[in-house]
Coordinates of C-alpha atoms in Angstrom, one line a residue:
X1 CA -7.8 -120.5 -50.2
X2 CA -9.3 -120.0 -46.8
X3 CA -12.3 -122.3 -46.2
X4 CA -14.9 -123.0 -43.6
X5 CA -16.0 -126.6 -43.1
X6 CA -19.6 -127.2 -42.1
X7 CA -20.5 -130.5 -40.4
X8 CA -24.0 -131.9 -39.9
X9 CA -23.6 -135.2 -38.0
X10 CA -26.4 -137.8 -37.9
X11 CA -26.7 -141.2 -36.2
X12 CA -24.7 -143.0 -38.9
X13 CA -23.7 -140.3 -41.3
X14 CA -21.5 -137.2 -41.5
X15 CA -22.7 -134.6 -44.0
X16 CA -20.3 -131.9 -44.8
X17 CA -19.7 -128.9 -47.1
X18 CA -16.6 -126.8 -47.7
X19 CA -17.1 -123.1 -48.3
X20 CA -14.5 -120.8 -49.8
X21 CA -14.4 -117.4 -48.1
X22 CA -13.7 -115.5 -51.4
X23 CA -11.3 -112.7 -52.1
X24 CA -12.8 -110.2 -49.7
X25 CA -12.9 -112.6 -46.8
X26 CA -16.7 -112.6 -46.3
X27 CA -18.1 -114.0 -49.6
X28 CA -19.0 -117.7 -49.4
X29 CA -19.1 -120.2 -52.2
X30 CA -19.5 -124.0 -51.9
X31 CA -16.5 -125.9 -53.1
X32 CA -17.2 -129.4 -52.0
X33 CA -20.4 -131.2 -50.8
X34 CA -20.4 -134.7 -49.5
X35 CA -21.1 -137.2 -46.8
X36 CA -19.8 -140.3 -45.1
X37 CA -22.6 -142.6 -44.5
X38 CA -22.9 -146.2 -43.2
X39 CA -20.7 -145.3 -40.3
X40 CA -20.0 -148.4 -38.2
X41 CA -21.6 -150.8 -40.8
X42 CA -20.7 -150.1 -44.4
X43 CA -18.8 -146.8 -44.4
X44 CA -18.8 -144.9 -47.7
X45 CA -17.3 -141.5 -48.5
X46 CA -18.8 -139.5 -51.4
X47 CA -18.2 -136.0 -52.4
X48 CA -18.8 -133.8 -55.4
X49 CA -18.0 -130.3 -56.7
X50 CA -20.8 -127.6 -57.1
X51 CA -21.2 -128.7 -60.8
X52 CA -21.9 -132.3 -59.6
X53 CA -18.5 -133.6 -60.7
X54 CA -17.6 -136.6 -58.5
X55 CA -14.6 -136.1 -56.3
X56 CA -14.5 -139.3 -54.4
X57 CA -16.6 -142.4 -54.0
X58 CA -14.8 -144.8 -51.7
X59 CA -15.9 -147.5 -49.3
X60 CA -14.0 -148.5 -46.1
X61 CA -13.7 -151.5 -43.8
X62 CA -16.1 -151.2 -40.9
X63 CA -13.3 -151.2 -38.4
X64 CA -11.7 -148.2 -40.2
X65 CA -14.8 -146.0 -39.6
X66 CA -16.5 -147.5 -36.5
X67 CA -18.0 -144.2 -35.2
X68 CA -18.4 -140.5 -35.9
X69 CA -15.1 -139.4 -34.5
X70 CA -13.4 -141.8 -36.9
X71 CA -15.6 -140.6 -39.8
X72 CA -14.5 -137.0 -38.9
X73 CA -10.9 -137.9 -39.1
X74 CA -11.1 -139.9 -42.3
X75 CA -13.1 -137.1 -44.0
X76 CA -10.6 -134.5 -42.8
X77 CA -7.7 -136.6 -44.0
X78 CA -9.2 -136.8 -47.5
X79 CA -10.0 -133.0 -47.6
X80 CA -6.4 -132.2 -46.5
X81 CA -4.8 -134.5 -49.1
X82 CA -7.1 -133.7 -52.0
X83 CA -8.1 -130.1 -51.7
X84 CA -5.7 -127.2 -51.8
X85 CA -7.3 -125.3 -49.1
X86 CA -6.6 -123.7 -45.7
X87 CA -9.2 -124.6 -43.1
X88 CA -9.8 -121.6 -40.8
X89 CA -12.9 -122.8 -38.9
X90 CA -15.5 -125.5 -38.6
X91 CA -19.2 -124.8 -38.1
X92 CA -21.5 -127.4 -36.6
X93 CA -25.3 -127.9 -36.6
X94 CA -26.4 -128.5 -33.0
X95 CA -30.0 -129.2 -32.7
X96 CA -30.7 -128.1 -29.1
X97 CA -29.3 -124.9 -27.5
X98 CA -31.5 -125.0 -24.5
X99 CA -32.3 -121.8 -22.6
X100 CA -28.6 -120.7 -22.6
X101 CA -27.8 -120.3 -26.2
X102 CA -29.8 -118.0 -28.5
X103 CA -26.9 -117.2 -30.9
X104 CA -24.0 -119.1 -32.5
X105 CA -21.2 -119.6 -30.0
X106 CA -17.5 -120.4 -30.2
X107 CA -17.0 -123.9 -28.9
X108 CA -15.0 -124.7 -25.7
X109 CA -14.9 -127.6 -23.4
X110 CA -17.3 -125.7 -21.1
X111 CA -19.8 -125.2 -23.9
X112 CA -19.7 -128.9 -24.8
X113 CA -20.4 -129.7 -21.2
X114 CA -23.4 -127.4 -21.2
X115 CA -24.7 -128.8 -24.5
X116 CA -24.5 -132.4 -23.1
X117 CA -27.2 -131.4 -20.6
X118 CA -29.7 -131.3 -23.5
X119 CA -29.0 -134.8 -24.8
X120 CA -32.3 -136.1 -23.3
X121 CA -34.2 -133.4 -25.2
X122 CA -32.8 -134.4 -28.6
X123 CA -31.6 -138.0 -28.2
X124 CA -31.5 -138.7 -32.0
X125 CA -29.5 -135.6 -32.7
X126 CA -27.6 -134.0 -29.8
X127 CA -25.1 -136.9 -29.1
X128 CA -24.2 -137.2 -32.8
X129 CA -23.9 -133.4 -33.2
X130 CA -21.4 -133.3 -30.3
X131 CA -19.3 -136.4 -31.3
X132 CA -17.3 -134.7 -34.1
X133 CA -17.0 -131.5 -32.0
X134 CA -15.2 -133.5 -29.2
X135 CA -13.1 -135.3 -31.8
X136 CA -11.8 -132.0 -33.3
X137 CA -11.3 -130.5 -29.8
X138 CA -9.0 -133.3 -28.8
X139 CA -7.1 -133.5 -32.1
X140 CA -7.0 -129.8 -33.2
X141 CA -7.7 -127.7 -30.2
X142 CA -6.4 -124.6 -31.9
X143 CA -9.0 -124.8 -34.7
X144 CA -11.9 -122.5 -34.1
X145 CA -15.3 -124.3 -34.0
X146 CA -18.7 -122.7 -33.9
X147 CA -22.0 -124.3 -32.8
X148 CA -25.1 -123.1 -34.6
X149 CA -28.4 -124.0 -33.0
X150 CA -31.7 -125.1 -34.5
X151 CA -33.5 -123.5 -31.6
X152 CA -31.8 -120.1 -31.8
X153 CA -34.0 -118.5 -34.5
X154 CA -37.1 -119.0 -32.4
X155 CA -35.8 -117.5 -29.1
X156 CA -37.4 -114.2 -29.8
X157 CA -40.9 -115.7 -29.2
X158 CA -43.1 -113.8 -26.8
X159 CA -44.1 -115.5 -23.5
X160 CA -47.6 -116.5 -24.8
X161 CA -45.9 -118.7 -27.5
X162 CA -43.0 -119.7 -25.2
X163 CA -44.7 -121.0 -22.1
X164 CA -46.4 -124.2 -21.2
X165 CA -49.3 -124.0 -18.8
X166 CA -47.2 -125.4 -16.0
X167 CA -46.0 -123.9 -12.7
X168 CA -43.4 -121.1 -13.2
X169 CA -40.6 -123.1 -11.7
X170 CA -40.5 -125.5 -14.7
X171 CA -40.1 -122.6 -17.1
X172 CA -37.2 -121.3 -15.1
X173 CA -35.6 -124.8 -15.3
X174 CA -35.9 -124.6 -19.1
X175 CA -39.2 -126.4 -19.8
X176 CA -40.5 -124.2 -22.6
X177 CA -41.3 -124.3 -26.2
X178 CA -38.1 -123.9 -28.2
X179 CA -39.0 -124.7 -31.8
X180 CA -36.5 -126.3 -34.2
X181 CA -35.3 -126.2 -37.8
X182 CA -34.4 -122.6 -37.0
X183 CA -31.4 -122.6 -39.4
X184 CA -33.6 -123.5 -42.3
X185 CA -36.2 -120.9 -41.4
X186 CA -33.5 -118.2 -40.9
X187 CA -32.2 -119.0 -44.4
X188 CA -35.7 -118.7 -45.9
X189 CA -36.3 -115.5 -44.1
X190 CA -33.0 -114.1 -45.6
X191 CA -34.0 -115.3 -49.1
X192 CA -37.5 -113.9 -49.1
X193 CA -36.4 -110.3 -49.9
X194 CA -34.8 -111.6 -53.1
X195 CA -37.4 -114.2 -54.1
X196 CA -40.5 -112.4 -53.0
X197 CA -39.8 -108.8 -51.9
X198 CA -43.5 -107.9 -51.8
X199 CA -44.3 -110.4 -49.0
X200 CA -40.9 -110.6 -47.2
X201 CA -42.1 -108.3 -44.5
X202 CA -45.5 -109.7 -44.3
X203 CA -47.2 -112.7 -42.7
X204 CA -45.6 -115.9 -44.0
X205 CA -45.9 -119.6 -43.0
X206 CA -42.8 -121.7 -43.9
X207 CA -43.3 -125.4 -44.1
X208 CA -40.1 -127.4 -43.6
X209 CA -41.3 -130.8 -44.7
X210 CA -38.8 -133.6 -44.7
X211 CA -38.2 -136.7 -42.6
X212 CA -38.2 -134.2 -39.8
X213 CA -41.0 -131.8 -40.3
X214 CA -42.3 -128.5 -38.8
X215 CA -43.9 -125.2 -39.7
X216 CA -43.0 -121.7 -38.6
X217 CA -44.9 -118.4 -38.7
X218 CA -42.8 -115.4 -39.8
X219 CA -43.8 -111.8 -39.2
X220 CA -41.5 -109.3 -40.9
X221 CA -38.9 -112.1 -41.2
X222 CA -39.0 -113.1 -37.5
X223 CA -40.3 -116.3 -36.0
X224 CA -43.4 -115.7 -33.9
X225 CA -44.7 -119.3 -33.5
X226 CA -43.6 -122.8 -34.4
X227 CA -45.2 -126.3 -34.4
X228 CA -42.3 -127.8 -32.5
X229 CA -41.8 -127.3 -28.8
X230 CA -39.7 -128.6 -25.9
X231 CA -38.3 -131.5 -28.0
X232 CA -38.4 -132.5 -31.7
X233 CA -41.5 -134.7 -31.1
X234 CA -44.3 -132.1 -31.2
X235 CA -46.4 -130.7 -34.1
X236 CA -46.6 -132.5 -37.4
X237 CA -46.2 -136.3 -37.8
X238 CA -42.7 -137.0 -39.2
X239 CA -40.9 -139.9 -40.7
X240 CA -40.6 -141.8 -37.5
X241 CA -41.9 -139.3 -34.9
X242 CA -45.6 -139.0 -33.9
X243 CA -46.0 -135.2 -33.7
X244 CA -48.7 -133.7 -31.4
X245 CA -49.6 -136.2 -28.7
X246 CA -51.8 -136.1 -25.6
X247 CA -49.4 -136.3 -22.6
X248 CA -51.8 -138.8 -21.2
X249 CA -50.6 -141.3 -23.8
X250 CA -47.1 -141.2 -22.2
X251 CA -48.7 -141.8 -18.8
X252 CA -50.7 -144.7 -20.2
X253 CA -47.8 -146.4 -21.9
X254 CA -45.7 -146.3 -18.7
X255 CA -48.4 -146.9 -16.0
X256 CA -50.7 -149.3 -17.9
X257 CA -48.4 -151.0 -20.5
X258 CA -45.4 -151.2 -18.2
X259 CA -43.1 -149.6 -20.8
X260 CA -39.9 -148.1 -19.5
X261 CA -39.0 -144.5 -20.3
X262 CA -36.3 -145.8 -22.6
X263 CA -38.8 -147.9 -24.5
X264 CA -41.2 -145.0 -24.8
X265 CA -38.4 -142.9 -26.1
X266 CA -37.5 -145.5 -28.8
X267 CA -41.2 -145.8 -29.7
X268 CA -41.6 -142.0 -30.2
X269 CA -38.3 -141.3 -32.0
X270 CA -37.9 -144.5 -34.1
X271 CA -41.2 -146.3 -34.6
X272 CA -43.9 -143.7 -34.9
X273 CA -44.9 -141.1 -37.5
X274 CA -45.3 -142.2 -41.1
X275 CA -43.5 -145.4 -40.4
X276 CA -45.8 -146.3 -37.5
X277 CA -49.0 -145.4 -39.3
X278 CA -48.1 -147.2 -42.5
X279 CA -46.2 -150.1 -41.1
X280 CA -44.2 -149.9 -44.3
X281 CA -41.8 -146.9 -44.5
X282 CA -40.9 -143.5 -43.2
X283 CA -40.1 -142.3 -46.8
X284 CA -42.9 -140.4 -48.6
X285 CA -41.6 -141.6 -52.0
X286 CA -42.1 -145.2 -51.0
X287 CA -45.5 -144.5 -49.5
X288 CA -46.6 -142.8 -52.7
X289 CA -45.6 -145.8 -54.8
X290 CA -47.3 -148.3 -52.5
X291 CA -50.8 -149.7 -53.1
X292 CA -51.2 -150.5 -49.4
X293 CA -54.2 -148.6 -47.9
X294 CA -52.1 -148.0 -44.8
X295 CA -49.6 -146.1 -46.9
X296 CA -52.3 -143.9 -48.3
X297 CA -53.7 -143.3 -44.8
X298 CA -50.3 -142.2 -43.5
X299 CA -50.0 -139.6 -46.4
X300 CA -53.6 -138.5 -45.8
X301 CA -52.8 -138.0 -42.1
X302 CA -49.7 -136.0 -42.9
X303 CA -51.6 -133.7 -45.3
X304 CA -54.4 -133.3 -42.8
X305 CA -52.1 -132.2 -40.0
X306 CA -50.2 -129.7 -42.2
X307 CA -53.6 -128.1 -42.9
X308 CA -54.6 -128.0 -39.3
X309 CA -51.4 -126.4 -38.2
X310 CA -51.5 -123.9 -41.0
X311 CA -54.7 -122.7 -39.5
X312 CA -53.1 -122.3 -36.1
X313 CA -50.1 -120.4 -37.5
X314 CA -52.4 -118.2 -39.6
X315 CA -54.3 -117.3 -36.4
X316 CA -51.0 -116.5 -34.6
X317 CA -50.2 -114.1 -37.5
X318 CA -53.6 -112.6 -37.7
X319 CA -53.9 -113.5 -41.4
X320 CA -51.7 -114.8 -44.1
X321 CA -49.9 -113.3 -47.1
X322 CA -47.7 -116.2 -48.3
X323 CA -47.0 -119.9 -47.8
X324 CA -43.5 -121.3 -48.5
X325 CA -42.6 -125.0 -49.1
X326 CA -39.0 -126.1 -48.3
X327 CA -36.9 -129.2 -47.4
X328 CA -37.0 -132.6 -48.9
X329 CA -40.8 -133.2 -49.4
X330 CA -41.6 -129.5 -49.8
X331 CA -39.0 -129.0 -52.5
X332 CA -39.3 -132.2 -54.4
X333 CA -42.9 -133.5 -54.3
X334 CA -45.4 -131.6 -56.5
X335 CA -48.0 -134.1 -55.5
X336 CA -47.7 -133.4 -51.8
X337 CA -47.6 -129.7 -52.4
X338 CA -50.8 -129.9 -54.5
X339 CA -52.6 -131.9 -51.8
X340 CA -51.5 -129.6 -49.1
X341 CA -52.6 -126.5 -51.2
X342 CA -56.1 -128.0 -51.4
X343 CA -56.2 -127.9 -47.6
X344 CA -55.2 -124.3 -47.7
X345 CA -57.9 -123.2 -50.2
X346 CA -60.0 -121.7 -47.4
X347 CA -57.1 -119.3 -46.6
X348 CA -57.1 -118.1 -50.2
X349 CA -54.6 -120.4 -51.9
X350 CA -55.1 -121.2 -55.6
X351 CA -52.4 -123.3 -57.0
X352 CA -51.0 -123.1 -60.6
X353 CA -50.6 -126.7 -61.6
X354 CA -48.0 -126.0 -64.3
X355 CA -45.9 -123.8 -62.1
X356 CA -46.1 -126.4 -59.3
X357 CA -44.9 -129.1 -61.7
X358 CA -42.0 -126.9 -62.7
X359 CA -41.1 -126.3 -59.0
X360 CA -41.8 -122.5 -59.1
X361 CA -40.5 -120.6 -57.2
X362 CA -44.0 -119.0 -57.4
X363 CA -46.5 -121.9 -57.7
X364 CA -49.8 -120.0 -57.0
X365 CA -52.0 -118.3 -59.6
X366 CA -51.9 -114.6 -60.1
X367 CA -55.3 -114.2 -58.4
X368 CA -54.5 -116.3 -55.4
X369 CA -55.1 -114.2 -52.2
X370 CA -52.2 -116.1 -50.6
X371 CA -49.0 -116.4 -52.6
X372 CA -47.3 -119.9 -52.5
X373 CA -43.6 -120.4 -53.1
X374 CA -41.1 -123.2 -53.3
X375 CA -37.7 -122.1 -51.9
X376 CA -34.9 -124.6 -51.4
X377 CA -33.3 -124.3 -48.0
X378 CA -29.6 -124.2 -47.3
X379 CA -28.8 -124.8 -43.6
X380 CA -25.2 -125.4 -44.4
X381 CA -24.7 -122.0 -46.0
X382 CA -26.4 -120.5 -43.0
X383 CA -24.0 -122.2 -40.6
X384 CA -21.0 -121.1 -42.7
X385 CA -22.2 -117.5 -42.6
X386 CA -22.6 -117.6 -38.8
X387 CA -19.2 -119.3 -38.4
X388 CA -17.4 -116.7 -40.5
X389 CA -19.2 -113.8 -38.9
X390 CA -18.4 -115.0 -35.4
X391 CA -14.8 -115.7 -36.3
X392 CA -14.5 -112.2 -37.9
X393 CA -16.1 -110.6 -34.8
X394 CA -13.8 -112.5 -32.5
X395 CA -10.7 -111.5 -34.5
X396 CA -11.9 -107.9 -34.5
X397 CA -12.3 -107.8 -30.8
X398 CA -8.9 -109.5 -30.3
X399 CA -7.2 -107.0 -32.6
X400 CA -8.7 -104.0 -30.7
X401 CA -7.5 -105.6 -27.4
X402 CA -4.0 -106.0 -28.7
X403 CA -3.9 -102.4 -30.0
X404 CA -5.2 -101.2 -26.6

């Protein structure tokens, strides 16, 4: 069977899914889902079938899997030896596409060189996204690879949403509001016609709430505004990132506190957000279980900020027809959904407690002026779709050239 492998690489983990292309060459179904975590410390490879049947759970010596390229090779070796499949392409999540990439792109050495320019704009993600790409380019240069960008879905924003109030030359250099989590929002936009056809073409706020968190305003299925901007630091407070911040804070930390840019970067990406506010954890589940007042404050802050930004996005849309929860917190925490819904009451949200506890998908009452949904996201499937589509297009063009 022909398959597409989707890779989502983090700092110490390699998440992957294998999608069969189906009999007609364009249908996609997940065959294997897994991850290699503890890379460089306590490597562990786990995978399961779509029906949750374990396929492997194996640990490795640290020197066997010291980095992401090694994790890519070990995972690939297991897939080749255990799964009777024919790998036709690999799709990768790449967080930042910068001003150059507004659509998925076939990966070449030149593309990688371009994407390396945006490492400083996504230091937690971009280097790790590129590591398995380089590894596969060096070992299997003939294997098609496709980069799918978290920024691409937002590239249709108008200039009022796109610009910062800075001299024009900075915009031309790429200093602009990009927005992120685009693969998640694109998937939700494609699911809405099936889940909620009455509001799919309306004014919808989607809240991607996880360790990384943002919100997006959709009008007729297209992104018109996002809480994230130039980097993945803006907007909502996240697990370890601060969210919206006065730029003067950065100047103060450097000029008055004597912090280096590298130290400020570490502070903003690794020590802030829910972790910084609580002093306990970046995990909402742990904060909900804690009796520490600082844990409660961190959660209050998160809920408050979601409510604030919902008002901003509703203003950008000129009203609101629906609100969608997705991602880890949005999909799995009825308590946080209920708390956020209270903040949205002024917009016309009335939550159905029983439906919320049951995870919906519709969790608002029938008389709620704004419908509220829980829709699980699937960034990996979105990447697989883009990869297969680009591969099919490339093959079609090549076939036409050969016939000509």
